[in-house]
Amino acid sequence: MFVSKMTLNQSSLFGQVDDLQDLTFIERPIRRSLKTAEEIEKLTVDEDLNDIERAVYLLSSGQDVQRASVIINLPNLVRQNPAETFRRVVPKVREVLHVAGADMQLAAAGSFLTLLQDDIVLIQTHTHSILQIVLLNLDHRDTVVSNAWLETLLSAIDALPKETIRQEILSPLVSKAQLSQSLQARLASCRILGKVACKFESPIVKKDLLPLVRSLCQDVEYEVRSCMCRQLENIARGIGLDHTKAAVLPELVELARDEGSTVRLAAFDTIINLLEMFDSDDRTRVIFPLVKTFCEKCFKADEAVLASLSFQYGKLCHGLSASFTEEQHLWFLEFYKKLCVLGLQHENGHSDNQVYPLELESKYALVRRNCAYNFPAMVLFADPNHFLTELYPTFSSLCNDPEITVRRTMAEGFHEIVKLLGPNVHFIHKELVVLLQDDSLEVLDALLSHLQETLELATSRGEGPGPESKLIVPELVPALAAAEQKAALSLRWRVHERLLQRYACLPRVVSADQIYFRFLQRMFAIVTTNNVLPVQREAARTLCMFLRYNRKQEQRQEIIGKVLQELAQGRSYWNRLRYLDLCEIAMELFSKAYFCKHFLIQALELVNDPVANVRYKLCHMLPQLRSTIRLPADKHLLQQLEFCVRKLLCREKDKDVVATVRKTVLELDKMDITEPYHKRHERDLLDQKKEKEETLLLEMEQLERQQSEAKLTSEKHTEKKRRDSKTGLSGTKGLSGSTSGATLSTSSGKELRKAKLARSRSLSSHPTTPKMANPDKTLKVKDSGSCPGKGKNLLPMNADEALRSHHFSVAAASSVLSPTPSASSMPVLIRSNTTNTLVDHPHQHQHRSSTLDHRSTNGSKDTQSRKLSM
């Protein structure tokens, strides 16, 4: 086994030697490619020559590299000696440029552009020499070089006087704009015309430039027509409002109907840029039919132009909105809705199953992205009050678009839509949650740019009558938590850091309980377990913000206790370092008194930390910690800090910590001496402001607690009143029930007496007929109805009692007539009455027996009267 290992090592070693030998072969051609002695001699220049002479010598007989170096250094030569440079060097540059390559031409164009833009020389002095070189190279066969010289000329026009432009530029421009010239020359003429139009008065532009403009607008090449069409905006502004309608508008109308799509698109863009220069009549009669035809034609046949149309659509609608009728307004709005679903749906709303080519699909996605870019403008165009009926389905479709770029664009402009909707912002709460929960981090990253503004506006104005306005907080908090989890699981830690930074606004958005139960533990987990230091520090800052604006004393104490337990006293030195980071943040956010009360002692205790890195960081922080101590109130804290410094000086063994603590001691000694008074005063004022805010938070907490206690007391008092009212009502009902019970007992006594009498008759074998029940019923009802001394409110009760007595009379009669009487009718009544009589007091029994005797006497009289009547 050992031999095999040796063999393997030797083979690898020999392989490395072979690789080194290969490298030696590679280096040989490099050595041969170096300059020879003769070439070095040619590149050598006499050191006694000054800058001007050296430049002339290199331009005359130097290499191309040396000539290019001189041309690039031309602005410096002009600054040092402008007269000699223009007399000797610039003519040589002109000669060299005749045979120079593209690189040297571009360098020369850049140098002359620098001369013109930086005002290095007086333009009027050397105008002719500069313009001659520029105009001479405009016709270069290389398009890149000619465009570079054209940009130099256009920049020079801004600094040139009018007379120079007329003589040096406009005179050769007339010949260059003819059809006999090259395409490149005519294109340059179009751009020069657009540039010089703003330099002259309206009559000169109309007389000298407008014929050339018309000629180029009717050029045989569509590139020339398109280029000239884009310059019509400058021409219109040059000739003024009065002549635009007569001179420019007809050309635009003709170009908008051109056969070339690029020409139509150029006309469309120019019309949009010139909308403010047309009156209402022109917009209604000319512009609107023209734009409508252009939109319809692009939608059906020209997808390439449709992308540019969708990008300018918001500006178009706003420019024409003042002149729109209701029908025209509706047409533009409906056309925008079609653009928003282009490539996704048919006009009738059904799903489009057609498979588009990849290129066409990308064009459609670009159109929808441009529509998303213009959505805030279209909300303003359609009126925010009509958002729900007009644009909400389109808005929801764009927020759920399959293309990431479309959703990202919606996220970038979401805060603008929130501002426009105002009190109706609760309509888009659902889409805000959808974008927060988007699968793509690009969408979330785009939403983060204005997340604080979006959340504050969405929650403060989300008070609507609809139920969806009440669901914003329960739906928003899980969405924010899920977005943080998604960012944490990704590899893009900068997005996670930005998200935690935006979460510092949550105390102004959601309640303290939601932050405490949904986000606080997550911040602790990030600080203690995340592997990215910027993310940990941002989580610590957000944690301090949560603590700063928490209004509940119990929760604040628990947060501080957890910070001290998990960070200051953590088992990992990494957590203890994070505690020191948190102390730096706390010194910025909290007052000195609050920091000294809750954080300072634990920070100073880290002087005994076994890890040198923790002590090293603590040494760096000692001047900051000293600045939080206020004398003479915090004299004991100052003594403890000095004790820590002495301990570090005496016992510290790590050389880096020792060097740092010695430097820190010098800084501590100079703190009260070197610091200016005004800075100290500003810091004290800021600390007083923080302390007032903390006191105000405590007062608000006490006030809220008192209000909650008062509310609870009032609720208890109201509940007690309600119970008392119920008890009083039940007592009244009991009294009325007892009165009615007495009446019922009287009537039941009568019925019982009748039942007994009927039973006694049946037992004594007296003849009784069923017809006797009816006269008895009639008599009973009449007696109850005509009884004197009864109130009106007792009439229904007496009638009911009469009906009940009739029921019992009929039951008694039926028991008499039946051969086998029922055992559950009369005997039950008699037993119950007997039982009640036995339970009562003896005196009450005597009274009741006398009453029954009296009632039996009356009953016998009634019986006799009934017999007489029969």
mmCIF file of C-alpha atoms in Angstrom, residues 414 417-419 421-429 454 457-463:
data_model
loop_
_atom_site.group_PDB
_atom_site.id
_atom_site.type_symbol
_atom_site.label_atom_id
_atom_site.label_comp_id
_atom_site.label_asym_id
_atom_site.label_seq_id
_atom_site.Cartn_x
_atom_site.Cartn_y
_atom_site.Cartn_z
ATOM 1 C CA PHE A 414 -48.075 50.786 -6.509
ATOM 2 C CA ILE A 417 -51.897 54.272 -7.192
ATOM 3 C CA VAL A 418 -52.339 54.292 -3.410
ATOM 4 C CA LYS A 419 -51.909 58.077 -3.371
ATOM 5 C CA LEU A 421 -57.132 56.365 -4.627
ATOM 6 C CA GLY A 422 -57.074 58.140 -1.281
ATOM 7 C CA PRO A 423 -60.007 56.982 0.880
ATOM 8 C CA ASN A 424 -60.805 54.214 -1.621
ATOM 9 C CA VAL A 425 -57.464 52.537 -1.069
ATOM 10 C CA HIS A 426 -59.160 49.525 0.523
ATOM 11 C CA PHE A 427 -60.124 48.427 -2.999
ATOM 12 C CA ILE A 428 -56.530 47.313 -3.684
ATOM 13 C CA HIS A 429 -55.660 45.735 -0.333
ATOM 14 C CA THR A 454 -47.443 52.284 0.701
ATOM 15 C CA LEU A 457 -51.214 55.113 3.248
ATOM 16 C CA ALA A 458 -52.943 51.749 2.847
ATOM 17 C CA THR A 459 -53.644 51.387 6.560
ATOM 18 C CA SER A 460 -54.393 54.994 7.444
ATOM 19 C CA ARG A 461 -56.879 55.510 4.613
ATOM 20 C CA GLY A 462 -58.269 52.002 4.576
ATOM 21 C CA GLU A 463 -61.430 52.919 6.472
#
